[in-house]
Coordinates of C-alpha atoms and ligand atoms in Angstrom, one line a residue:
X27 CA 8.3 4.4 27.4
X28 CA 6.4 7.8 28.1
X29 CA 2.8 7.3 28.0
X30 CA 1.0 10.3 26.9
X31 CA -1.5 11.5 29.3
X32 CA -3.6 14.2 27.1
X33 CA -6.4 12.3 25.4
X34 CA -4.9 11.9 21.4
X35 CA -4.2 9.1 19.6
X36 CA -0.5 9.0 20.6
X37 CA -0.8 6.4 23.4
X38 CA 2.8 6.5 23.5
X39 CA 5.6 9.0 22.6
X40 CA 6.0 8.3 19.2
X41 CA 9.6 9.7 18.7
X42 CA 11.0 7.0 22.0
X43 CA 9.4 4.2 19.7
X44 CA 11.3 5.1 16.8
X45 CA 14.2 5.5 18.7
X46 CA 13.7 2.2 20.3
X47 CA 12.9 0.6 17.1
X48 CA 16.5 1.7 15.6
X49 CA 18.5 0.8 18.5
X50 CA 16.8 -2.7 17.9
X51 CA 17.7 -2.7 14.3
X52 CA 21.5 -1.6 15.1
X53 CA 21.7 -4.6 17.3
X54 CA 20.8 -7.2 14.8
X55 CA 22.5 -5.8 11.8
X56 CA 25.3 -4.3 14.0
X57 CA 25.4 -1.1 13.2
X58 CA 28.0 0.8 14.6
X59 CA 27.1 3.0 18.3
X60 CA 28.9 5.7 17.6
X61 CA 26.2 5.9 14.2
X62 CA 23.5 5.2 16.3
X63 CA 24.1 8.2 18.5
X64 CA 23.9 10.0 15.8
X65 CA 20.9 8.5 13.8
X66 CA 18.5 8.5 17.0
X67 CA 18.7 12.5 16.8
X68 CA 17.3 15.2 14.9
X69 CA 20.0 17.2 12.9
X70 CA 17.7 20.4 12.9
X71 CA 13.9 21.3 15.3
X72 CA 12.5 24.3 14.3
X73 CA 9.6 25.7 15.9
X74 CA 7.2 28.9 15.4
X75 CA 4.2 30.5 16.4
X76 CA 2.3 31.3 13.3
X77 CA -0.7 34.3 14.6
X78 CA -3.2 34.5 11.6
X79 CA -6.5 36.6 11.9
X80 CA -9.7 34.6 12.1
X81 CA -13.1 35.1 9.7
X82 CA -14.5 36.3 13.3
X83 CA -11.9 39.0 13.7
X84 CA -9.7 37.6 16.3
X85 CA -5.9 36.6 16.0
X86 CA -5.4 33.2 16.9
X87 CA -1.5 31.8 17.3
X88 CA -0.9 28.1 16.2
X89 CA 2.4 26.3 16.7
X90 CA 4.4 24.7 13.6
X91 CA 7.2 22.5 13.5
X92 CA 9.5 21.8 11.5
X93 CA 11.9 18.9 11.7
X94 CA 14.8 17.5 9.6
X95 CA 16.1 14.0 10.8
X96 CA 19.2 13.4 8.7
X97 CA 20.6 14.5 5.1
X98 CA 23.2 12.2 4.3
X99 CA 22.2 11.0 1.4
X100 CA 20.6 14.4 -0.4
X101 CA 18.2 17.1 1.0
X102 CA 15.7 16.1 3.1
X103 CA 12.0 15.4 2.7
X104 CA 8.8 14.9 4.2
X105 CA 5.2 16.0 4.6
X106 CA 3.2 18.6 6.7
X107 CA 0.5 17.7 9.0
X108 CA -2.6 19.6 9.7
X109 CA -3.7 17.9 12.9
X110 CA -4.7 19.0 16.4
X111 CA -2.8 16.2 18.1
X112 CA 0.5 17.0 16.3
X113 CA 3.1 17.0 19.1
X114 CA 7.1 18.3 18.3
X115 CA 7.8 14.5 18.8
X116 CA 5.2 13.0 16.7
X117 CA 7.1 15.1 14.2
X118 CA 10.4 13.7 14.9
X119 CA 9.4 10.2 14.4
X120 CA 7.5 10.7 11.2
X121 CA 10.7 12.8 10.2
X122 CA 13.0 9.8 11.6
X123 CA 10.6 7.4 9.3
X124 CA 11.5 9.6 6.6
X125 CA 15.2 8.9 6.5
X126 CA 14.5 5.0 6.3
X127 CA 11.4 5.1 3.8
X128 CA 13.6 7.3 1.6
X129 CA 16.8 4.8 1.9
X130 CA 14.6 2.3 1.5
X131 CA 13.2 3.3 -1.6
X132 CA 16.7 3.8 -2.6
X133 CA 15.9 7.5 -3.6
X134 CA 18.4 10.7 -3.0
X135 CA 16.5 12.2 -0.2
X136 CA 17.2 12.2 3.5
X137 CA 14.0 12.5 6.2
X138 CA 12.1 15.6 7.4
X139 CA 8.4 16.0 8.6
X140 CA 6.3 19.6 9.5
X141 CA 3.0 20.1 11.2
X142 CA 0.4 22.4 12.7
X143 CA -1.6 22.2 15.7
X144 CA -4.8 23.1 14.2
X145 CA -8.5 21.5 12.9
X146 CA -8.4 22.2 9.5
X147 CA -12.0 20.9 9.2
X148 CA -13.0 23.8 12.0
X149 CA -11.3 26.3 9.7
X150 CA -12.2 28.3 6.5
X151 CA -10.2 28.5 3.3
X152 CA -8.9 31.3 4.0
X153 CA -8.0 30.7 7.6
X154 CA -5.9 28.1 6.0
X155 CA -4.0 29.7 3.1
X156 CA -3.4 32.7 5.9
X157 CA -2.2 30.3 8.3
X158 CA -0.1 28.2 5.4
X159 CA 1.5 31.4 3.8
X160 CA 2.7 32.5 7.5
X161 CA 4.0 29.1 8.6
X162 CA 5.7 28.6 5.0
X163 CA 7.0 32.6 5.6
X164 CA 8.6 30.9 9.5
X165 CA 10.7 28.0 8.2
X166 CA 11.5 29.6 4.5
X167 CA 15.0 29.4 5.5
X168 CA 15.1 25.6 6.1
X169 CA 12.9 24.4 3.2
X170 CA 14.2 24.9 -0.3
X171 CA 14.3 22.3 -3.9
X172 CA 18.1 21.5 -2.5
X173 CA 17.5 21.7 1.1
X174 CA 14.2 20.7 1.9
X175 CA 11.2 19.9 0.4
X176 CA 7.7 19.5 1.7
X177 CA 4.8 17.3 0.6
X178 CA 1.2 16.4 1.9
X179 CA 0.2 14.4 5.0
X180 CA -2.7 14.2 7.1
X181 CA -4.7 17.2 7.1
X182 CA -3.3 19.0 4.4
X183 CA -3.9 19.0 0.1
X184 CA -2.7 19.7 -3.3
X185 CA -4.2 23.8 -2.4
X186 CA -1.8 23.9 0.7
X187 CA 0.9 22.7 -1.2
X188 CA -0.1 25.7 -4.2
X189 CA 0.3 28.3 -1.2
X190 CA 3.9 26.7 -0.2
X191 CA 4.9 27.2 -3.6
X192 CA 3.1 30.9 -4.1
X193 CA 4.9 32.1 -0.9
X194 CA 8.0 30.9 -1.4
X195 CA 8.0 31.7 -5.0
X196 CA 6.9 35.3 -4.4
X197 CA 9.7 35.7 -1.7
X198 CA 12.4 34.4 -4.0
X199 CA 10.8 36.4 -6.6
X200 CA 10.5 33.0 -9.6
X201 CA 8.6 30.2 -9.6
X202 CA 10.6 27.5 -7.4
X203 CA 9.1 24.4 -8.8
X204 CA 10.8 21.8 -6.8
X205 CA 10.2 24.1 -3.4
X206 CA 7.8 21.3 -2.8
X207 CA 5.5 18.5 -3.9
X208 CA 2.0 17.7 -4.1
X209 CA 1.5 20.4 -6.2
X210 CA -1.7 20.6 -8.3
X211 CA -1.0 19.3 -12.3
X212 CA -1.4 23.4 -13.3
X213 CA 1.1 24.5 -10.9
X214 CA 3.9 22.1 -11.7
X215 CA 2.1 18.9 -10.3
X216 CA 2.7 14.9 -11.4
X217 CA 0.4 13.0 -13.0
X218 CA 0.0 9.7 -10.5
X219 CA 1.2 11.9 -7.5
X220 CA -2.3 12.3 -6.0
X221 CA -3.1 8.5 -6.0
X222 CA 0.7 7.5 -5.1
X223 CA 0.8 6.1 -1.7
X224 CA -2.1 3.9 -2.8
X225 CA -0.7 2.5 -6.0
X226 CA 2.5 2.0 -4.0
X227 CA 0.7 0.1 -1.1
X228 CA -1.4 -1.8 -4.0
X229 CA 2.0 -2.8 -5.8
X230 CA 3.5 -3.9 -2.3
X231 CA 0.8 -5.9 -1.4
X232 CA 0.0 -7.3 -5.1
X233 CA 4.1 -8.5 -4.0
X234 CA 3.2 -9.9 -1.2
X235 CA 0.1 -12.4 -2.1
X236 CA 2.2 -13.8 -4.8
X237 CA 4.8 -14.6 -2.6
X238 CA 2.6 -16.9 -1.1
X239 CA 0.6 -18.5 -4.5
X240 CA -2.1 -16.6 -3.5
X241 CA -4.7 -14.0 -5.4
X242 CA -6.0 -10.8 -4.6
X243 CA -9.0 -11.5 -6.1
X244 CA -11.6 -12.6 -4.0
X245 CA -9.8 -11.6 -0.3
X246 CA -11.8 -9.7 2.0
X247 CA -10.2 -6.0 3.1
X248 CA -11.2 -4.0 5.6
X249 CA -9.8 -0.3 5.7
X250 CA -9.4 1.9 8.4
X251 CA -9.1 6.2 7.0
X252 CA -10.8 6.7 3.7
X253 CA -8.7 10.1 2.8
X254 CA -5.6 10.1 0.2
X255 CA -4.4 7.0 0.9
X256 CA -7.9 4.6 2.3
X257 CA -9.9 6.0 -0.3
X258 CA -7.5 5.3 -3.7
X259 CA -6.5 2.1 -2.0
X260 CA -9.9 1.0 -1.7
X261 CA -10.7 1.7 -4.8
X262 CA -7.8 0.2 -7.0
X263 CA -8.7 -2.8 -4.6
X264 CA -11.4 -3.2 -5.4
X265 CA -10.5 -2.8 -8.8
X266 CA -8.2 -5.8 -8.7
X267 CA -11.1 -8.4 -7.2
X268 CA -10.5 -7.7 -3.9
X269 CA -13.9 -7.3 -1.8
X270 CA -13.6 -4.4 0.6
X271 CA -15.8 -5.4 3.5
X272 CA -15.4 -2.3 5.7
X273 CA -14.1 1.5 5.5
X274 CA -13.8 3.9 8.2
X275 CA -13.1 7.9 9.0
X276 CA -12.4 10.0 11.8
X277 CA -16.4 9.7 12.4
X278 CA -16.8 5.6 12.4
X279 CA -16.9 3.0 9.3
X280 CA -19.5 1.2 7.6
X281 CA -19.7 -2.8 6.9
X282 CA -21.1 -5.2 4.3
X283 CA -20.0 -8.7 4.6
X284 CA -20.6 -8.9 0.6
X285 CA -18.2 -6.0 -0.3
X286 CA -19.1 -2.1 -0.2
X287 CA -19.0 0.1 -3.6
X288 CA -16.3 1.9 -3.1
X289 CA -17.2 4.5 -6.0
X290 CA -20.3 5.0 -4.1
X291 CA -18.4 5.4 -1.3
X292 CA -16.5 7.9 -2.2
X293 CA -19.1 10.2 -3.7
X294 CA -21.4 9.4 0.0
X295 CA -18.2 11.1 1.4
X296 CA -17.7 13.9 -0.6
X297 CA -21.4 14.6 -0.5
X298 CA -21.5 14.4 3.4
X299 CA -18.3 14.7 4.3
X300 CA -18.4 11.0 6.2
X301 CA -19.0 7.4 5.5
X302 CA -22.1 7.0 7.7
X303 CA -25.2 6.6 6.8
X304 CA -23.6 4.7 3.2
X305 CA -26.5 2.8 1.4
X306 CA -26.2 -1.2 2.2
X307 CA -24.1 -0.7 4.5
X308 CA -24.2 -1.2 8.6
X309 CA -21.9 0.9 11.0
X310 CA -19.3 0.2 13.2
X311 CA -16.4 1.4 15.3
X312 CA -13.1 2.3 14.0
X313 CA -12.1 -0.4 16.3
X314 CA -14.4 -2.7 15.0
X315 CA -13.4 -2.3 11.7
X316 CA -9.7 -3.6 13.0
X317 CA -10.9 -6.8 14.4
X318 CA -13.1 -7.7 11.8
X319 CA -12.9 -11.4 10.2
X320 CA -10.7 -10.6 6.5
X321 CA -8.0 -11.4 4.8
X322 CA -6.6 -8.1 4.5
X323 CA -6.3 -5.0 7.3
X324 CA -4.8 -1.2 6.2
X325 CA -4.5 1.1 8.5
X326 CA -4.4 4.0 6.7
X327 CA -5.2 6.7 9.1
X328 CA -3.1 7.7 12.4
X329 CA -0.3 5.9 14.2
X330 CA -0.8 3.6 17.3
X331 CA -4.6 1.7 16.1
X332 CA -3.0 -1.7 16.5
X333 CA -1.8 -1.9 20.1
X334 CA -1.4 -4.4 22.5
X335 CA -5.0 -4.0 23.8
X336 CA -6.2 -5.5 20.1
X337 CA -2.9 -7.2 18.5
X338 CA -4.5 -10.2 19.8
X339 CA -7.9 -10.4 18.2
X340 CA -6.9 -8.7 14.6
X341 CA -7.9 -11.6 12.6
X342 CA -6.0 -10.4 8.8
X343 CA -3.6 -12.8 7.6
X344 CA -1.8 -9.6 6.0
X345 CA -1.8 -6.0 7.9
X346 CA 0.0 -3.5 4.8
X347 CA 0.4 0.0 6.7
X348 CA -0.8 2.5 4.8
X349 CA -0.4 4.7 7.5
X350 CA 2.8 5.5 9.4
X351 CA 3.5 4.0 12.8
X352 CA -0.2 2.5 13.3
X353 CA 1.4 -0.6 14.6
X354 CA 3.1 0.0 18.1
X355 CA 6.7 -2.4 19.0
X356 CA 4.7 -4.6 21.1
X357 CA 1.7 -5.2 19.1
X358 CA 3.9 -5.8 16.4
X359 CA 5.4 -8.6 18.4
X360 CA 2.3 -9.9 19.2
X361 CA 1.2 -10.2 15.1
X362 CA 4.7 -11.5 14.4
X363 CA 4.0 -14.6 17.0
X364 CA 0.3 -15.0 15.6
X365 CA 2.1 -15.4 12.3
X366 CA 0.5 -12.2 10.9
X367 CA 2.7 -10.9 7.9
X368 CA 2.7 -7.0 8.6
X369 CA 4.1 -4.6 5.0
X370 CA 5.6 -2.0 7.2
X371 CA 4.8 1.5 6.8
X372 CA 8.1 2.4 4.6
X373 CA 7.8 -0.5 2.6
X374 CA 4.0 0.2 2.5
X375 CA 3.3 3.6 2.1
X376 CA 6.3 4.7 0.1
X377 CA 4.5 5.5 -2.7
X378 CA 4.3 9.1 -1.7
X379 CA 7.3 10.0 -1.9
X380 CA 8.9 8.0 -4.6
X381 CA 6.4 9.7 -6.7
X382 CA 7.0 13.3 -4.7
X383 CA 10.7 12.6 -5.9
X384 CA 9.7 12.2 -9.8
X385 CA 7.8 15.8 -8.9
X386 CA 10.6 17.0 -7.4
X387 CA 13.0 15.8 -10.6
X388 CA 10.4 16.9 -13.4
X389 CA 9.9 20.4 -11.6
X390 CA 14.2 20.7 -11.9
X391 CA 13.9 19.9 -15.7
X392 CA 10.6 21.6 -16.3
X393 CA 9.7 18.3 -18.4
X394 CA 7.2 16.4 -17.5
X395 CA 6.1 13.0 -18.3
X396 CA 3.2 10.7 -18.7
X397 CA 1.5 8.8 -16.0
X398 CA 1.4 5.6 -17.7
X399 CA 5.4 6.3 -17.5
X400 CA 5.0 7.6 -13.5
X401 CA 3.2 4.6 -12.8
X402 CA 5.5 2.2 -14.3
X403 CA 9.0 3.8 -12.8
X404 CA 7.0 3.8 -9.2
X405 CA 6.2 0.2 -9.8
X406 CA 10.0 -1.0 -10.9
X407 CA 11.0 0.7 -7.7
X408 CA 8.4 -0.6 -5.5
X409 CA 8.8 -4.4 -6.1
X410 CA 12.8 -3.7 -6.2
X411 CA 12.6 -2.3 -2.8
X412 CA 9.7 -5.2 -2.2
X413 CA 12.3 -8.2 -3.2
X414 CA 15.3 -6.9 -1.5
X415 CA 13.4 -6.6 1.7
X416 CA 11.5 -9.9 1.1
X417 CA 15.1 -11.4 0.6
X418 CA 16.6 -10.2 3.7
X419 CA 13.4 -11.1 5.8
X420 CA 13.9 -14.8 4.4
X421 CA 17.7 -14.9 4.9
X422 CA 17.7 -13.6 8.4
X423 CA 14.5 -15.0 9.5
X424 CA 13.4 -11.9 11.0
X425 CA 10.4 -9.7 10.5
X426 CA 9.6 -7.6 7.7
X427 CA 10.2 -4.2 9.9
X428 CA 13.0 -5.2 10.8
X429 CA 13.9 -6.2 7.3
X430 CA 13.3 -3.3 5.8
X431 CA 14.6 -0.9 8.5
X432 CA 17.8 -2.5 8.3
X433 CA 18.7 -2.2 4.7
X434 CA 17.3 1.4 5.6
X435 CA 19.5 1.9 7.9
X436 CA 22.5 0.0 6.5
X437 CA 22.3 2.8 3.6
X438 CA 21.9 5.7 5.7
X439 CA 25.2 4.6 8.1
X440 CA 27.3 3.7 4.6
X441 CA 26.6 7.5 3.8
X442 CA 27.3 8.7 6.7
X443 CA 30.3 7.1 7.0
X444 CA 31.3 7.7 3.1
X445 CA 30.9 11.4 4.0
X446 CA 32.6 11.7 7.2
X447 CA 31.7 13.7 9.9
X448 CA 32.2 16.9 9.6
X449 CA 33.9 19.1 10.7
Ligands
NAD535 P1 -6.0 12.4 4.8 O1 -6.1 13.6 5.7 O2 -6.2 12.5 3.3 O3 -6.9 11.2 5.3 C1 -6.9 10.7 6.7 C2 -8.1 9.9 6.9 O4 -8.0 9.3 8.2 C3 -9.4 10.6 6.8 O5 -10.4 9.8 6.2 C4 -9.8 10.8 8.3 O6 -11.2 10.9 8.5 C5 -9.3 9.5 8.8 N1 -9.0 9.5 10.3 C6 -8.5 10.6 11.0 N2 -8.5 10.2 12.3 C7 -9.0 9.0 12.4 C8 -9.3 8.1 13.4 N3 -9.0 8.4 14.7 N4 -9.8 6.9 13.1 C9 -10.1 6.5 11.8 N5 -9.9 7.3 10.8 C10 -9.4 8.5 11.1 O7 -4.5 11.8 5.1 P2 -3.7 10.8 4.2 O8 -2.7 11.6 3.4 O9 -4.6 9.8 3.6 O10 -2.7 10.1 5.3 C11 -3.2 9.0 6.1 C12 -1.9 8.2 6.6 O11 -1.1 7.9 5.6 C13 -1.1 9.1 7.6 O12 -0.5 8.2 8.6 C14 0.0 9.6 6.7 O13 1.2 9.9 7.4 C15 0.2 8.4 5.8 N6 0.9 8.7 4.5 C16 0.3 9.6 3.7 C17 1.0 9.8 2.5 C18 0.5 10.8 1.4 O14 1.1 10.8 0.3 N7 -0.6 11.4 1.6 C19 2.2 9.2 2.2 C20 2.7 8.3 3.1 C21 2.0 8.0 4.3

């Protein structure tokens, strides 16, 4: 494994782990070689500069990338990354991810992932919609509502996702609803879409308690990233009894042993743009907040937080991974000895895009439906996905990871192989 020198979160290369990970999946459900050969690449790497003229005058150039993993089974989707650790490979392996979340989920999409090497916080508006209109102006010809279709991630917003639509719209010379997801309600938007991921990680985990005669109500959460995904999940569970002990951001988290109002929370953090300083609350570390003494952990910021350096002390019974990859292969084995149930991260955090796809299918029809109805379909195929996973962790005794990235995987070699290969 390459260990990454420069000083980001990517300990290690995060596209050789999920490379790893599906050579250890084809091995226990024997998936054919000649299959994995071609599942551990990329179909398609595209890569650009994108030069955009500052507020200060100057024209700075920021790398994109663009990465499709496999379309087997329909066009291929995934999120774009505003980050200024994103790396081409980090991109692969959240675009590898992509493929098995989708298959998962059992929805028609295959797996792609984008990003910029950029601090969106250091920029202005309009630094961003420059740079977004001139990176979605690079890779127009790979995106497309049949091709493939962005959608949020770390970093970026509804807003970024309005410009992705305005650009390509203007070059195609009609609104392209289904260019891309995300979108804000008055631009072709879904109701539920913003709070998604949460409501899909809430669902999984609401699965997983009763699994085990257990209740929600009353277990102690801590969670780390209080953006899209920590900040609805805190709330909805909180909502649902749960006591959410800690939170964290990029900055540091804040604790109370008797539970933290997330409401309050989130207004501190919109107001200041943090969590610190919180009223009745104390602070501590990001890694801190992992170890702390609760029922529940989720990671719902950046990959590689639970490592082998802290595997051993993370005291949560359950770890549901809101985020993608924050778990690395041998921390995971380490919980998996401990007896630590881990909800893996397309299980988890699929949310996203099973709701992007009800975007993507009510921006085709131009018909658009209510959220109680969003809410509902996302739940039927969450706890579907949920039981067929939980079944196959049971009957082969494995892990849930491995669970789930083998049915993933199972689907996306049957399609492949249902296809052909062409030519
Ligand atoms: P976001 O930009 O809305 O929020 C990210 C949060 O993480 C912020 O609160 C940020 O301060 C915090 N953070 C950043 N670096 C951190 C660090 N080193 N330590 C602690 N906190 C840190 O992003 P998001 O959309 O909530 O995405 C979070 C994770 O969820 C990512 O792994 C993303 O790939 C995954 N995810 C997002 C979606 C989605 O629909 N947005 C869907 C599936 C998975």
């Amino acid at each position: 494994m390459t260990i990454v020198e420069s000083p980001t979160h990517l300990r290690e290369n995060p596209f050789e782990i999920a490379q790893d990970q599906l050579r250890r999946v084809a091995e226990v459900f024997q998936i054919d070689q000649n299959l994995v050969r071609v599942l551990e690449q990329c179909k398609k790497a595209v890569s650009v500069s994108i030069p955009v003229y500052m507020d200060r005058g100057e024209i700075e150039v920021f790398q994109g990338y663009r990465v499709t993993h496999n379309i087997a089974r329909g066009p291929s989707k995934g999120g774009i990354r505003y980050h200024p650790d994103v790396t081409l490979d980090e991109v692969k392996a959240l675009a590898m991810w992509m493929t098995w979340k989708c298959a998962l989920m059992g929805i028609p999409f295959g797996g792609a992932k984008g990003g910029v090497v950029c601090d969106p916080k250091q920029m202005s508006r309009l630094e961003l919609e420059k740079m977004t209109r001139r990176f979605t102006s690079e890779i127009i010809n790979e995106i497309g509502p049949e091709k493939d279709i962005p959608a949020p991630d770390v970093g970026t917003d509804p807003s970024v996702m309005a410009w992705i639509f305005d650009t390509y719209s203007m070059n195609k010379g009609h609104s392209v609803l289904g260019v891309v997801t995300g979108k804000p309600l008055n631009v072709g938007g879904s109701l539920g879409r913003l709070e998604a991921t949460a409501h899909g990680a809430l669902y999984c985990l609401r699965e997983a308690i009763e699994k085990q005669d257990l209740a929600l109500a009353g277990m102690r959460v801590a969670v780390q990233g209080f953006g899209n995904v920590g900040g609805y999940l805190a709330r909805f569970l909180q909502e649902d009894g749960a006591i959410v002990v800690a939170a964290s951001d990029s900055r540091g988290g804040v604790y109370n042993g008797d539970g933290i109002d997330v409401p309050n929370a989130l207004a501190h953090k919109q107001e200041t743009g943090g969590l610190e300083g919180l009223k009745d609350t104390e602070s501590i570390t990001n890694e801190e907040l992992l170890l702390l003494e609760c029922d529940v952990l989720a990671p719902c910021a950046l990959e590689q937080v639970i490592t082998t350096e802290n595997a051993d002390k993370v005291r949560a019974k359950v770890v549901v991974e809101g985020a993608n990859g924050p778990t690395t292969p041998a921390a995971d084995e380490i919980l998996e000895d401990r007896g630590v149930l881990v909800l893996p991260d397309v299980l988890a955090n699929a949310g996203g895009v099973v709701v992007s796809y009800f975007e993507w299918v009510q921006g085709l029809q131009e018909y658009f439906w209510k959220e109680e109805e969003v809410n509902q379909r996302l739940n039927d195929i969450t706890s579907r996905a949920f039981h067929e996973t939980w079944e196959t962790y049971k009957s082969r005794d494995t892990t849930m990871r491995m669970a789930a990235y083998g049915l993933a995987v199972q689907r996306v070699s049957e399609a492949t192989m249902t296809r052909g290969l062409y030519p």
